[in-house]
Structures are given as structure tokens and as C-alpha cells.
CSV table of C-alpha atoms in Angstrom, one decimal:
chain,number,residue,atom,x,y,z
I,1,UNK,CA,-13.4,-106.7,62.4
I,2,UNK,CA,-16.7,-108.6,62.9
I,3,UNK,CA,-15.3,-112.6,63.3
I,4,UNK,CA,-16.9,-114.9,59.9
I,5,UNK,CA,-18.8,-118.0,61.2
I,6,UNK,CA,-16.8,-121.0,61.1
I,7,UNK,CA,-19.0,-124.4,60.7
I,8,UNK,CA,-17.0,-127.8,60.9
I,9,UNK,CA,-18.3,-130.6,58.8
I,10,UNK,CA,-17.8,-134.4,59.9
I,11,UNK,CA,-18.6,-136.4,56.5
I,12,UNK,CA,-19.4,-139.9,57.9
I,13,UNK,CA,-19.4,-142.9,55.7
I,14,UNK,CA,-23.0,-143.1,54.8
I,15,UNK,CA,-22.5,-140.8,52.9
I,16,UNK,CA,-22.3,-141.4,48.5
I,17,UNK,CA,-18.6,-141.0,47.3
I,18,UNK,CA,-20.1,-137.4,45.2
I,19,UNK,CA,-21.7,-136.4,48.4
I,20,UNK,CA,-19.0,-136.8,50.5
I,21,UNK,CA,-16.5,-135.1,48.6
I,22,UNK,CA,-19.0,-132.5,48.3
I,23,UNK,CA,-19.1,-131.5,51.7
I,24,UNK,CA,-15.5,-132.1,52.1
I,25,UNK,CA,-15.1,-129.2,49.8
I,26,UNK,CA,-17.7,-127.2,51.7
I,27,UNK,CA,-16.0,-127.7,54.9
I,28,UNK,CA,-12.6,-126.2,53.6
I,29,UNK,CA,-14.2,-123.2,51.7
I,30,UNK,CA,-16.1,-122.7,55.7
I,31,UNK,CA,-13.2,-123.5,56.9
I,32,UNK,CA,-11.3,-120.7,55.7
I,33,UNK,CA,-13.9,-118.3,55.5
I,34,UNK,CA,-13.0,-116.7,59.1
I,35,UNK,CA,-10.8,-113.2,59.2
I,36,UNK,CA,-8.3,-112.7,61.4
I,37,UNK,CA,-8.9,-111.9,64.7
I,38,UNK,CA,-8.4,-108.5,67.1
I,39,UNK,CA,-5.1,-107.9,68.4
I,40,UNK,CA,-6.5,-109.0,71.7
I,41,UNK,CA,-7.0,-112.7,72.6
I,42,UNK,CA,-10.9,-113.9,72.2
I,43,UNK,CA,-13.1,-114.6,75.3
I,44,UNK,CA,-13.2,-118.3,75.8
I,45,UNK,CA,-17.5,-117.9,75.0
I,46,UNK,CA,-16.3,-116.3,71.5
I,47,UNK,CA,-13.8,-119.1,70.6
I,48,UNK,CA,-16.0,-121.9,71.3
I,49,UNK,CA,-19.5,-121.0,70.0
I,50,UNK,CA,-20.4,-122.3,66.8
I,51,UNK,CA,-23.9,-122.0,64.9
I,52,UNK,CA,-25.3,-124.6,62.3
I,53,UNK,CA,-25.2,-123.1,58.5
I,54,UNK,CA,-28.9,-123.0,57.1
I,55,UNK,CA,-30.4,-124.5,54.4
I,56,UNK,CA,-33.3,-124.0,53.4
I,57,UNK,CA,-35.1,-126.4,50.7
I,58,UNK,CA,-38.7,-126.1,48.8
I,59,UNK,CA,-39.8,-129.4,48.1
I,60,UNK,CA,-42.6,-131.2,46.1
I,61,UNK,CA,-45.3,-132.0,48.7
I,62,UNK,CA,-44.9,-136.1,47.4
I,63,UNK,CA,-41.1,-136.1,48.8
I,64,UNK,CA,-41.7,-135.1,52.3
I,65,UNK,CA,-41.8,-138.8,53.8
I,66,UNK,CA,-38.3,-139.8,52.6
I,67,UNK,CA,-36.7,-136.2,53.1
I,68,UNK,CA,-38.0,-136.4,56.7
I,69,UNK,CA,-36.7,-139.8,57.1
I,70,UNK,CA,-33.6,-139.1,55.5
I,71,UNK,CA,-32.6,-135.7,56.0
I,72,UNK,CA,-31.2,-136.3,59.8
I,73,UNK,CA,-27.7,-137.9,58.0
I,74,UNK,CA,-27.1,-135.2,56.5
I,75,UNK,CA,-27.5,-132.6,59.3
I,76,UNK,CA,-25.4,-135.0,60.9
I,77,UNK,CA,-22.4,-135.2,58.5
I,78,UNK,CA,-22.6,-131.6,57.6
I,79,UNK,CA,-23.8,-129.6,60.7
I,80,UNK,CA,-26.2,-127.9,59.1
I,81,UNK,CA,-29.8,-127.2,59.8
I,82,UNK,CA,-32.4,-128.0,57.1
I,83,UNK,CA,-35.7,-126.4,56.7
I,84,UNK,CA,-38.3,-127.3,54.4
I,85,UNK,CA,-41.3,-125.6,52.5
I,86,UNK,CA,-43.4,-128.5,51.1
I,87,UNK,CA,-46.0,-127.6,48.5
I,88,UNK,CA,-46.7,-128.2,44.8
I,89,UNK,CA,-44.1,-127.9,42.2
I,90,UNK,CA,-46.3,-124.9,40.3
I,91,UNK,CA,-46.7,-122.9,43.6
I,92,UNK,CA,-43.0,-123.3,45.0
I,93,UNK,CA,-42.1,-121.9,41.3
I,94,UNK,CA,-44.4,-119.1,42.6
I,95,UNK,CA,-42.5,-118.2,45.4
I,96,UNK,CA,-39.3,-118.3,44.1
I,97,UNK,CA,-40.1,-116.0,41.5
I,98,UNK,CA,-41.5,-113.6,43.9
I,99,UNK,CA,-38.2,-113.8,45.4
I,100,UNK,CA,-38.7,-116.6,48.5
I,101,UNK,CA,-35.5,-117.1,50.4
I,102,UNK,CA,-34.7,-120.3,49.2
I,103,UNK,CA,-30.9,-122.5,48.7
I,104,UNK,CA,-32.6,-125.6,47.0
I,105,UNK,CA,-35.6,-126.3,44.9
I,106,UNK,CA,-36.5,-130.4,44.5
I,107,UNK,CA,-38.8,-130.2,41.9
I,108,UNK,CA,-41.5,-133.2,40.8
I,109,UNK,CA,-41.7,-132.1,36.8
I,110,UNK,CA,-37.9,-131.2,35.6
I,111,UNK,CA,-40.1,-128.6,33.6
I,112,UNK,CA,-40.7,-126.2,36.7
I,113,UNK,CA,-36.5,-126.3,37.1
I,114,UNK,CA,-36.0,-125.5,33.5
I,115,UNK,CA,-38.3,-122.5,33.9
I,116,UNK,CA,-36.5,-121.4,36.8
I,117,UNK,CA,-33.2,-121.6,35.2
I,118,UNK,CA,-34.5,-120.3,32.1
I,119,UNK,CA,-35.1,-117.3,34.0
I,120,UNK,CA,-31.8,-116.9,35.7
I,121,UNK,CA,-33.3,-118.3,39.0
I,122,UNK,CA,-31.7,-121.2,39.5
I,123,UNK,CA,-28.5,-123.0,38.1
I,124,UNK,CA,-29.2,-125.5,35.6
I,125,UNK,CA,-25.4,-126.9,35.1
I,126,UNK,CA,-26.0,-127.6,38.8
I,127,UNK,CA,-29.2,-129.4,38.3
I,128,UNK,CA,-29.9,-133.5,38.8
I,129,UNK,CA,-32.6,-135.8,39.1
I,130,UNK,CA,-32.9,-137.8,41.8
I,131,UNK,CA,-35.9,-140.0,41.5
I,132,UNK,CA,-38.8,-140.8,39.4
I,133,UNK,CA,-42.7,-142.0,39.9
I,134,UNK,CA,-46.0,-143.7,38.8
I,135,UNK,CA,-49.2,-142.6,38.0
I,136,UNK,CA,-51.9,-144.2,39.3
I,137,UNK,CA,-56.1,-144.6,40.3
I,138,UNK,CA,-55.6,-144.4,44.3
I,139,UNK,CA,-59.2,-145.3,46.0
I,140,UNK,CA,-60.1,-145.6,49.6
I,141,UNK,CA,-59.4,-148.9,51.5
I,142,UNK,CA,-61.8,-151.2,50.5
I,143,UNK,CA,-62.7,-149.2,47.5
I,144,UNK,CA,-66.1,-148.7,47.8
I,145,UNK,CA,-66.8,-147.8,44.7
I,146,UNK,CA,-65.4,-150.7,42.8
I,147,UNK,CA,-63.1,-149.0,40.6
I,148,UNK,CA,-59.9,-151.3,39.1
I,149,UNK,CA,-59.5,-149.5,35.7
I,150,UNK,CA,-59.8,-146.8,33.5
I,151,UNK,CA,-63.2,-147.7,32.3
I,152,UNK,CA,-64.7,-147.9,35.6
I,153,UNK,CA,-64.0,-144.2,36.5
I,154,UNK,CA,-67.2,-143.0,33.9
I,155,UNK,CA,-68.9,-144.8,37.2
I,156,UNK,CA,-67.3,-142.8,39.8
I,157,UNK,CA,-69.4,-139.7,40.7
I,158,UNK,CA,-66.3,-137.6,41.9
I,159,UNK,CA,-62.6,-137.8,41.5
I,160,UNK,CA,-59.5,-135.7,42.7
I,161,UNK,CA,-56.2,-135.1,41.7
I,162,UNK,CA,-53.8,-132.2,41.6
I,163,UNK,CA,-54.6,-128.5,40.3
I,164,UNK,CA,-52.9,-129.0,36.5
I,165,UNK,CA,-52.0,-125.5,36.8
I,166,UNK,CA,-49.7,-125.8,39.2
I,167,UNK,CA,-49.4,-129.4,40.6
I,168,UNK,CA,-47.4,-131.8,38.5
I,169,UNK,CA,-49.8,-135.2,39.5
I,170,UNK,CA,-52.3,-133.4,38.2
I,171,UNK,CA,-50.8,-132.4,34.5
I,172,UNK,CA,-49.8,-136.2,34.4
I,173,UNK,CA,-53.8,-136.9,34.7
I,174,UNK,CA,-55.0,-134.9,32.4
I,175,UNK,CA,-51.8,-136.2,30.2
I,176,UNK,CA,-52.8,-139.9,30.4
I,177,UNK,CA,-56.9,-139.5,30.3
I,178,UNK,CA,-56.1,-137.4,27.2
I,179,UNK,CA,-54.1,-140.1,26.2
I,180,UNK,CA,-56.5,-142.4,25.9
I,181,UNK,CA,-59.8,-140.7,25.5
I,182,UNK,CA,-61.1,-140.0,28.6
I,183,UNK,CA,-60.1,-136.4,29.8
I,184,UNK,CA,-63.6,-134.7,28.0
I,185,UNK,CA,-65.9,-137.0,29.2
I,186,UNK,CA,-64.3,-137.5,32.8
I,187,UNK,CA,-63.2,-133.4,33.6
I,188,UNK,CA,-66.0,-132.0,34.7
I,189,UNK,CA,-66.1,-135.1,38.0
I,190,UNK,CA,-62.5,-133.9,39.0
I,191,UNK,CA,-62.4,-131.8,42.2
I,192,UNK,CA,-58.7,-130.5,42.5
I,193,UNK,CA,-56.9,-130.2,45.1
I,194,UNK,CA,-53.4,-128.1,46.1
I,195,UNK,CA,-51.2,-130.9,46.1
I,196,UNK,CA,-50.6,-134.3,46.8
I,197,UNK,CA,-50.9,-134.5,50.2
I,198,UNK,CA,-54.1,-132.8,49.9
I,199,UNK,CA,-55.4,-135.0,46.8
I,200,UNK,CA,-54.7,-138.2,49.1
I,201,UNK,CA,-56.6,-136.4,52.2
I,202,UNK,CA,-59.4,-136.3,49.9
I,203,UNK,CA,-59.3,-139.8,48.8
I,204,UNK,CA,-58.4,-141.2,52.0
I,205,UNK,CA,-61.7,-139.6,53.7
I,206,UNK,CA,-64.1,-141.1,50.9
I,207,UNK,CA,-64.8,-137.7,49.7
I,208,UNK,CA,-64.6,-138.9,46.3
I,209,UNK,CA,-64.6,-142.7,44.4
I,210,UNK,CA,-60.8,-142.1,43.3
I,211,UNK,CA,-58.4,-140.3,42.5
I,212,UNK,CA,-55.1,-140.0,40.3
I,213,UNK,CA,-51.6,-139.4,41.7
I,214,UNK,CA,-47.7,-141.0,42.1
I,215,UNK,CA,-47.4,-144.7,43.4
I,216,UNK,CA,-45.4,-143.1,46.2
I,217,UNK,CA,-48.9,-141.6,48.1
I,218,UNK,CA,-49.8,-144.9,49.1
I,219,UNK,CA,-46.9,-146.3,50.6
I,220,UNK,CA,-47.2,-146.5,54.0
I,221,UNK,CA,-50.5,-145.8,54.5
I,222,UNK,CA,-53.7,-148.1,55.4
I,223,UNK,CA,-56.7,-145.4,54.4
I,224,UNK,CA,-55.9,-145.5,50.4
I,225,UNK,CA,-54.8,-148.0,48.0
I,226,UNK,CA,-53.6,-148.7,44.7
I,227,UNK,CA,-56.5,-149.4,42.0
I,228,UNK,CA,-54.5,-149.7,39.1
I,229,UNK,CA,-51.1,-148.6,37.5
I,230,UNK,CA,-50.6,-146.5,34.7
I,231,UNK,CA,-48.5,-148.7,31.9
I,232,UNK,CA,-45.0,-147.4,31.2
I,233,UNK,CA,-45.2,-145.8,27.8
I,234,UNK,CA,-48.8,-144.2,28.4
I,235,UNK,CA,-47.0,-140.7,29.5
I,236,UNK,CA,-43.8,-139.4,29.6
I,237,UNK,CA,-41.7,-140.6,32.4
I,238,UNK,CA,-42.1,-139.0,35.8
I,239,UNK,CA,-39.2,-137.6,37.5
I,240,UNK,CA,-38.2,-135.1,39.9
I,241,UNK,CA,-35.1,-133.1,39.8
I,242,UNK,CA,-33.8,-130.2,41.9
I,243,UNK,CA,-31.1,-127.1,41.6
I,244,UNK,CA,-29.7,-124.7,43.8
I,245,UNK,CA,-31.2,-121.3,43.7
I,246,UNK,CA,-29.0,-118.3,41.8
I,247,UNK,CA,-29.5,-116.2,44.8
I,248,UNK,CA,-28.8,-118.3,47.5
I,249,UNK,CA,-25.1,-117.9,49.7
I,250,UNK,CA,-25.0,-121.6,50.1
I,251,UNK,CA,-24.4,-122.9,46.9
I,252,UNK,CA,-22.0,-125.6,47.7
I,253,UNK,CA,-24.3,-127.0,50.7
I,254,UNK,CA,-27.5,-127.3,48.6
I,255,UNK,CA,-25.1,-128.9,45.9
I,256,UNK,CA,-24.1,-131.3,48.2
I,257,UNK,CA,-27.5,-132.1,49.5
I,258,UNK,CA,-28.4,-133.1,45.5
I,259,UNK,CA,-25.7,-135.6,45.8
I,260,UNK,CA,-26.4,-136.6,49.0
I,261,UNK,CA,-30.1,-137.7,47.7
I,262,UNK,CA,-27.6,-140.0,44.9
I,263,UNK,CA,-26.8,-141.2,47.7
I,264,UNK,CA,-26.9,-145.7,47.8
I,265,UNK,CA,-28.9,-145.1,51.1
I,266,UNK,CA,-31.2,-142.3,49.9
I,267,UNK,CA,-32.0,-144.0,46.9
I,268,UNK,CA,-33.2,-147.4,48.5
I,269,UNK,CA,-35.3,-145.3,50.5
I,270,UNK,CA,-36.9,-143.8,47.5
I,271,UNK,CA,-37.2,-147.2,46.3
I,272,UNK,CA,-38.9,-148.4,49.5
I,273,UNK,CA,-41.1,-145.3,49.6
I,274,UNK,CA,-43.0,-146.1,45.9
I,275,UNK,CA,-40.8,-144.2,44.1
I,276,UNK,CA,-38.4,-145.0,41.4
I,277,UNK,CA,-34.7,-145.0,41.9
I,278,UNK,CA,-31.7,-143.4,39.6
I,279,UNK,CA,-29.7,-145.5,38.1
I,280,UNK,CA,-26.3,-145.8,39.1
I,281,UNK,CA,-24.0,-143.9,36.9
């Protein structure tokens, strides 16, 4: 009989309570997953060799900092590999649909999760948000172009932000300039871009006067700053949630990485990153 893989998990006490007792659970499902062996004794090679569980993640581009940061704990507690696709939200729905290997999708618009689960794609009991965001003007260090509110982008000859189509940034522009006016007069300036990584690139490199994306895209960086912040109330709230995908074999792992970004640790990070926590339940 071909011998199961058997993956041990250490949970170390970084760890949230949830996402501890998560992988606990994972590690005795894994555990006992192994059939029995051959009447013959293994070699020692067989006995001792032991290959990290995969999980693979598609991410909103926006997340990528922290998930880098934080993503070597939980390799580390659950000895699994992570890999992530970054992109934006619209496009990783996309993929998924055309039927992307994927475990876990972390969303930035709880909308593209609903879709997914909608269609059967992804478990929405199993679903959570994890974080929220901002929108705001970003400019180029310096801003050149002098722009500090919504009235001074009519002065700005070109501006970026996400493709609304499928980049959540973007549908939160046209969202708040429709809110308050400005989207007709102001549309035909907007150059868009992929996703948020690219909409800062194009910021960052003066290729236009500003742009409009999360708080988050700033952090960190000394080529583009914050211009002005989008009052709470304009738009509905930001947030980003995540699910495990219906298809995927490691349902409990990509469960446990949900919790895991619950986690008091994670969620400073997101804090520290521009983001804007969870509350604590």
C-alpha cells in the first residue's frame, strides 16, 4: 500500500487561542491519516523523511507586506509551506473560476468572496474578515502638484487608481467621487492600473499628480504620501475577508491560517502596516 504523508505540527505560543487550536486539530486529522505499513520493516530513509503540506493562498495585491512579514510563524508552527499569488481581488476571482489551484482566497471587497461562495467555489460558513482600510489621495513625495483635497484634483492633469472592473481600490474611487460629485468631471484624467502595487508604482514615479488607494500603500514607503483621508461615512467601510476554496484538500490548514491572521500579533501588524484592525471578539 503506498505510505500517506504524515506532517507534524508544533503550535508555538504566538499563536491566537482559535488558531492554535486550529492547527492542533490539523495535526491529529495528519496525524492519523498514515495506513498501515508492509509486513516488512521500513528503510530507515522511508521512516524518517517528511515533506511540508502546501498551501497555497491568492491574495489582494495591498496585503502582501504584512503576509510576507507574517507568514514565517505560521510555517513555523504548522510545517507547512505557503505560496502566494498576489493580484487584484477581480482577477484572483478570475482564476479561481477558471479553476486555479488554490486552498485560500484573502479577498480586499467581501463582495468577490460572496460571489465565489455564491457559486459553490468557496465556503462561506468558513469565511472571516480579518482587516479593514482607508481610502485616500496618495501623491508623490513632495507633491508636486500641490494637491491636499478633493477640490484640487480638477487641477491635476492625470490620476491613477485601480481598474473598477476588477480592482477593489478602484470601485471605492469611483464610489466616493460619485459621492460627492466629482466622478463625471474627473473620469476621463484617470489612467488605471492592475492593482495596487501597480497604482502606487505609478504615483511613486510622478507619472501622474495623484492617485486614489488604501492608507496601507503608503506605509513604509518614502516615494508617495498621504494627501488627504477619505472621512469615515463617505463610503461603505473597507474590509478584506478570506475563505477556503471548495476544492481544495486542505481545508483545515487554510482554516487555520484565517485564524491565524485573528491572531493579537497579526493584527498589530495590520495596524502598524496602515490598515485597520478587527476588533476583538
Amino acid at each position: 500500500m503506498k505510505r500517506m504523508l504524515r506532517v507534524p505540527l508544533k503550535v508555538t505560543a504566538g499563536l491566537a487561542r482559535g488558531a492554535a487550536s486550529g492547527l492542533v486539530a490539523l495535526a491529529l486529522a495528519l496525524g492519523g491519516a498514515g495506513c498501515a505499513p508492509a509486513a516488512s520493516a521500513p528503510s530507515p530513509e522511508a521512516s524518517t523523511t517528511t515533506e511540508p503540506v502546501a498551501l497555497t493562498i491568492s491574495a489582494a495585491s495591498s496585503l502582501k507586506k504584512v503576509l510576507t512579514e507574517q507568514t514565517p510563524a505560521f510555517e513555523s508552527a504548522s510545517g507547512a509551506k505557503v505560496t502566494f499569488n498576489y493580484g487584484a481581488s477581480g482577477q484572483l476571482v478570475k482564476q479561481i473560476e477558471g479553476g486555479a489551484p488554490v486552498d485560500l482566497f484573502l479577498s480586499a471587497s467581501p463582495s468577490a468572496v460572496t460571489t465565489l461562495a455564491a457559486e459553490g467555489l468557496a465556503s462561506g460558513e468558513a469565511s472571516a474578515t480579518f482587516a479593514g482600510n482607508t481610502l485616500v489621495v496618495l501623491v508623490p513625495k513632495g507633491n508636486p502638484a500641490g494637491i491636499h483635497g478633493p477640490g484640487d484634483l480638477k487641477k491635476a492633469e492625470r490620476l491613477a487608481t485601480g481598474d473598477p472592473a476588477v480592482a477593489p481600490h478602484g470601485q471605492k474611487a469611483v464610489e466616493w467621487l460619485t459621492a460627492i460629485g466629482l466622478w463625471d468631471s474627473l473620469s476621463s484624467k484617470f489612467v488605471y492600473a492592475a492593482n495596487a502595487a501597480q497604482t502606487d508604482d505609478y504615483i511613486a514615479r510622478g507619472e501622474v499628480d495623484a492617485g486614489i488607494g488604501f492608507a496601507s500603500d503608503a506605509t513604509g514607503r518614502d516615494d508617495i504620501e498621504i494627501a488627504y483621508k477619505v472621512p469615515d461615512g463617505t463610503i461603505k467601510p473597507i474590509k478584506y475577508a478570506g475563505a477556503p476554496i471548495s476544492a481544495s484538500t486542505q481545508q483545515e490548514l487554510a482554516k487555520a491560517y484565517l485564524e491565524f491572521l485573528l491572531s493579537p500579533d497579526v493584527q498589530r501588524a495590520f495596524s502598524e502596516a496602515g490598515f485597520t484592525a478587527v476588533p476583538a471578539k
